[in-house]
């Protein structure tokens, strides 16, 4: 398999899942500073010009939730945290999809209103207003996660799932969005617990390390 990723983006979630899964894969960096995501070569892989994209023997998969579900269903290392066992009910899987859909369609989009406001507005004052509201929205979304959605010790209780990976990645963005992650006791302790997973620390200190 081949994963197209850009450091620090949501593609980190797909990258972590692949590392944990034991699947053999190649990672290919897409450089946003050179607008490689908008280049003809990458657009042929994902016409939306977004990472992550995963090339499999069966074809290309885009959208992080689809990639996470595919990778967790195809883990080679059946003992890894991510492995989907026969014990997991369709209800549990629906809970994972519901949580990740919320992260992807609402929280990630809320975050993008700060950094990618050109998708929704043209005027500078509209963009500034949107960025301000993005901070408020991210604060409210994480209050909801902390108070209502997070079961603990993992997102859905005792069973690790790909919800834990996606939550970890989005928690990393909070500081940059103007929200202090340490105020969310459960979410922040989950964040530090995720950093203790060797595959996670390997990536955040390596290919996905923050610059400067
Ligand atoms: N819904 C997509 C969103 C992917 C996405 O927005 N990726 C961002 C990075 S976090 C991207 O590639 N942005 C490039 C751009 O906007 O030009 C998913 O969940 O995979």
Short mmCIF file of C-alpha atoms and ligand atoms in Angstrom, two decimals:
data_model
loop_
_atom_site.label_atom_id
_atom_site.label_comp_id
_atom_site.label_asym_id
_atom_site.label_seq_id
_atom_site.Cartn_x
_atom_site.Cartn_y
_atom_site.Cartn_z
CA UNK A 1 0.00 0.00 0.00
CA UNK A 2 1.05 3.59 -0.47
CA UNK A 3 -0.01 6.40 1.88
CA UNK A 4 0.06 10.00 0.70
CA UNK A 5 0.47 12.24 3.73
CA UNK A 6 1.47 15.73 4.83
CA UNK A 7 3.02 16.23 8.29
CA UNK A 8 0.67 17.54 10.96
CA UNK A 9 -2.51 17.10 8.92
CA UNK A 10 -5.36 14.64 9.45
CA UNK A 11 -3.29 12.17 7.41
CA UNK A 12 -1.39 11.53 10.66
CA UNK A 13 -4.39 9.40 11.75
CA UNK A 14 -4.09 7.13 8.71
CA UNK A 15 -0.35 6.97 9.25
CA UNK A 16 -0.70 5.90 12.90
CA UNK A 17 -3.24 3.22 11.97
CA UNK A 18 -0.92 1.79 9.31
CA UNK A 19 2.03 1.77 11.72
CA UNK A 20 -0.03 -0.06 14.35
CA UNK A 21 -1.56 -2.52 11.91
CA UNK A 22 1.61 -4.28 10.81
CA UNK A 23 0.59 -3.79 7.17
CA UNK A 24 3.57 -3.12 4.95
CA UNK A 25 3.25 0.26 3.24
CA UNK A 26 5.20 3.09 1.72
CA UNK A 27 4.70 6.71 2.85
CA UNK A 28 4.86 9.48 0.26
CA UNK A 29 4.99 13.11 1.48
CA UNK A 30 2.93 15.76 -0.28
CA UNK A 31 4.45 19.19 0.21
CA UNK A 32 1.76 21.86 0.72
CA UNK A 33 4.40 24.63 0.55
CA UNK A 34 4.94 23.59 -3.07
CA UNK A 35 1.17 23.12 -3.62
CA UNK A 36 1.82 19.49 -4.55
CA UNK A 37 -1.71 18.61 -3.44
CA UNK A 38 -3.01 20.69 -6.36
CA UNK A 39 -0.57 19.26 -8.90
CA UNK A 40 -1.77 17.04 -11.75
CA UNK A 41 0.07 14.01 -10.38
CA UNK A 42 -1.71 14.08 -7.02
CA UNK A 43 -5.06 15.19 -8.44
CA UNK A 44 -5.03 12.00 -10.49
CA UNK A 45 -5.01 10.14 -7.16
CA UNK A 46 -7.44 12.37 -5.25
CA UNK A 47 -9.32 14.87 -7.42
CA UNK A 48 -10.19 16.82 -4.25
CA UNK A 49 -6.52 17.61 -3.71
CA UNK A 50 -6.57 16.50 -0.08
CA UNK A 51 -4.56 14.14 2.09
CA UNK A 52 -4.74 11.37 3.16
CA UNK A 53 -5.05 9.08 0.17
CA UNK A 54 -4.25 5.39 0.36
CA UNK A 55 -3.44 3.29 -2.67
CA UNK A 56 -4.39 -0.34 -2.18
CA UNK A 57 -4.31 -3.35 -4.51
CA UNK A 58 -8.03 -2.75 -5.07
CA UNK A 59 -7.81 0.98 -5.81
CA UNK A 60 -7.55 4.35 -4.08
CA UNK A 61 -9.23 5.14 -0.76
CA UNK A 62 -9.70 8.76 0.30
CA UNK A 63 -11.33 10.22 3.43
CA UNK A 64 -9.66 9.47 6.71
CA UNK A 65 -12.61 7.55 8.22
CA UNK A 66 -12.72 5.16 5.27
CA UNK A 67 -8.98 4.61 5.50
CA UNK A 68 -9.12 4.02 9.27
CA UNK A 69 -11.93 1.48 8.87
CA UNK A 70 -10.12 -0.29 6.03
CA UNK A 71 -6.82 -0.46 7.88
CA UNK A 72 -8.34 -1.63 11.17
CA UNK A 73 -10.32 -4.33 9.34
CA UNK A 74 -7.13 -5.53 7.60
CA UNK A 75 -4.66 -5.49 10.50
CA UNK A 76 -1.91 -8.02 10.12
CA UNK A 77 -0.95 -7.81 13.77
CA UNK A 78 -4.07 -9.32 15.34
CA UNK A 79 -2.72 -8.48 18.81
CA UNK A 80 -2.35 -4.76 18.17
CA UNK A 81 -4.71 -2.32 19.89
CA UNK A 82 -6.34 -1.43 16.59
CA UNK A 83 -7.32 -4.95 15.55
CA UNK A 84 -11.07 -5.41 15.08
CA UNK A 85 -12.06 -8.53 16.94
CA UNK A 86 -15.14 -10.71 16.51
CA UNK A 87 -16.14 -9.46 19.96
CA UNK A 88 -16.93 -6.03 18.60
CA UNK A 89 -20.63 -5.67 17.91
CA UNK A 90 -22.14 -3.80 15.01
CA UNK A 91 -23.42 -1.35 17.64
CA UNK A 92 -19.87 -0.65 18.80
CA UNK A 93 -18.75 -0.12 15.21
CA UNK A 94 -21.66 2.27 14.69
CA UNK A 95 -20.57 4.21 17.79
CA UNK A 96 -17.08 4.52 16.31
CA UNK A 97 -18.49 5.72 12.99
CA UNK A 98 -20.78 8.22 14.73
CA UNK A 99 -17.95 9.70 16.78
CA UNK A 100 -15.54 9.87 13.85
CA UNK A 101 -18.20 11.35 11.58
CA UNK A 102 -18.72 14.09 14.14
CA UNK A 103 -14.97 14.72 14.26
CA UNK A 104 -14.64 14.72 10.51
CA UNK A 105 -17.72 16.58 9.36
CA UNK A 106 -18.04 19.06 12.22
CA UNK A 107 -14.86 19.42 14.28
CA UNK A 108 -12.35 19.17 11.41
CA UNK A 109 -14.48 21.52 9.31
CA UNK A 110 -14.71 23.90 12.29
CA UNK A 111 -10.90 23.91 12.52
CA UNK A 112 -10.58 24.52 8.77
CA UNK A 113 -12.60 27.73 9.15
CA UNK A 114 -9.51 29.19 10.83
CA UNK A 115 -6.84 27.93 8.40
CA UNK A 116 -8.68 27.45 5.11
CA UNK A 117 -11.25 30.27 5.26
CA UNK A 118 -10.71 30.95 1.53
CA UNK A 119 -12.94 27.92 0.93
CA UNK A 120 -15.94 29.80 2.29
CA UNK A 121 -15.27 33.54 1.95
CA UNK A 122 -13.47 36.07 -0.20
CA UNK A 123 -13.38 39.21 1.97
CA UNK A 124 -10.66 39.71 4.60
CA UNK A 125 -13.15 40.82 7.26
CA UNK A 126 -15.32 37.73 6.66
CA UNK A 127 -12.24 35.52 7.04
CA UNK A 128 -11.18 37.27 10.26
CA UNK A 129 -14.67 36.84 11.68
CA UNK A 130 -14.65 33.17 10.72
CA UNK A 131 -11.29 32.59 12.41
CA UNK A 132 -12.61 34.13 15.63
CA UNK A 133 -15.71 31.94 15.54
CA UNK A 134 -13.53 28.89 14.82
CA UNK A 135 -11.86 29.26 18.24
CA UNK A 136 -15.25 29.49 19.95
CA UNK A 137 -16.58 26.49 18.02
CA UNK A 138 -13.55 24.31 18.78
CA UNK A 139 -13.91 25.20 22.46
CA UNK A 140 -17.58 24.15 22.41
CA UNK A 141 -16.96 20.92 20.45
CA UNK A 142 -14.30 19.82 22.92
CA UNK A 143 -16.51 20.69 25.89
CA UNK A 144 -19.08 18.34 24.38
CA UNK A 145 -16.49 15.60 23.87
CA UNK A 146 -15.14 16.02 27.41
CA UNK A 147 -18.54 16.13 29.12
CA UNK A 148 -20.74 13.84 27.03
CA UNK A 149 -18.99 11.75 24.38
CA UNK A 150 -15.80 10.48 26.02
CA UNK A 151 -16.30 7.32 28.10
CA UNK A 152 -12.71 6.62 29.22
CA UNK A 153 -10.13 5.31 29.47
CA UNK A 154 -10.48 5.18 25.67
CA UNK A 155 -13.08 7.15 23.76
CA UNK A 156 -15.69 4.36 23.86
CA UNK A 157 -14.64 2.75 27.13
CA UNK A 158 -12.32 -0.21 27.65
CA UNK A 159 -11.98 -1.03 23.96
CA UNK A 160 -9.45 0.94 21.90
CA UNK A 161 -10.71 1.95 18.46
CA UNK A 162 -9.84 4.19 15.56
CA UNK A 163 -11.85 6.95 17.33
CA UNK A 164 -8.88 7.22 19.68
CA UNK A 165 -6.53 7.86 16.81
CA UNK A 166 -8.66 10.56 15.18
CA UNK A 167 -9.38 12.29 18.50
CA UNK A 168 -5.64 12.35 19.26
CA UNK A 169 -4.83 14.01 15.93
CA UNK A 170 -7.49 16.70 16.27
CA UNK A 171 -6.55 17.40 19.92
CA UNK A 172 -3.09 18.29 18.59
CA UNK A 173 -4.62 21.18 16.64
CA UNK A 174 -6.32 22.87 19.62
CA UNK A 175 -3.40 25.03 20.75
CA UNK A 176 -3.03 26.48 17.25
CA UNK A 177 -6.77 27.13 17.17
CA UNK A 178 -6.49 29.27 20.30
CA UNK A 179 -7.93 26.65 22.68
CA UNK A 180 -5.98 25.36 25.68
CA UNK A 181 -6.16 21.53 25.52
CA UNK A 182 -5.11 21.08 29.16
CA UNK A 183 -8.48 22.45 30.38
CA UNK A 184 -10.12 19.20 29.17
CA UNK A 185 -8.99 16.78 31.84
CA UNK A 186 -10.15 13.51 30.25
CA UNK A 187 -9.27 14.44 26.68
CA UNK A 188 -5.83 15.72 27.68
CA UNK A 189 -5.01 12.63 29.70
CA UNK A 190 -6.10 10.55 26.68
CA UNK A 191 -3.77 12.65 24.53
CA UNK A 192 -0.77 11.93 26.77
CA UNK A 193 -1.74 8.22 26.92
CA UNK A 194 -1.77 8.09 23.11
CA UNK A 195 1.74 9.59 23.05
CA UNK A 196 2.92 6.58 25.05
CA UNK A 197 2.03 4.23 22.19
CA UNK A 198 5.37 3.58 20.43
CA UNK A 199 3.95 3.86 16.89
CA UNK A 200 2.40 7.24 17.79
CA UNK A 201 5.52 8.75 19.39
CA UNK A 202 7.63 7.42 16.52
CA UNK A 203 5.55 9.40 14.02
CA UNK A 204 5.04 12.61 16.01
CA UNK A 205 8.76 12.80 16.72
CA UNK A 206 9.68 11.74 13.21
CA UNK A 207 7.84 12.25 9.92
CA UNK A 208 5.08 14.35 11.57
CA UNK A 209 7.32 16.36 13.92
CA UNK A 210 6.32 19.99 14.37
CA UNK A 211 8.87 22.37 12.89
CA UNK A 212 10.55 25.18 14.85
N1 LIG B 1 -12.71 14.96 4.70
C1 LIG B 1 -11.31 14.73 4.43
C2 LIG B 1 -10.55 16.01 4.70
C3 LIG B 1 -9.11 15.93 4.28
C4 LIG B 1 -8.47 17.30 4.40
O1 LIG B 1 -9.14 18.33 4.48
N2 LIG B 1 -7.15 17.30 4.40
C5 LIG B 1 -6.44 18.57 4.45
C6 LIG B 1 -5.31 18.49 5.46
S1 LIG B 1 -5.91 18.30 7.13
C7 LIG B 1 -5.84 18.88 3.09
O2 LIG B 1 -5.41 17.98 2.41
N3 LIG B 1 -5.81 20.16 2.72
C8 LIG B 1 -5.20 20.57 1.50
C9 LIG B 1 -5.83 21.81 0.94
O3 LIG B 1 -6.82 22.30 1.49
O4 LIG B 1 -5.30 22.31 -0.05
C10 LIG B 1 -10.81 13.59 5.30
O5 LIG B 1 -11.32 13.44 6.41
O6 LIG B 1 -9.92 12.83 4.87
#
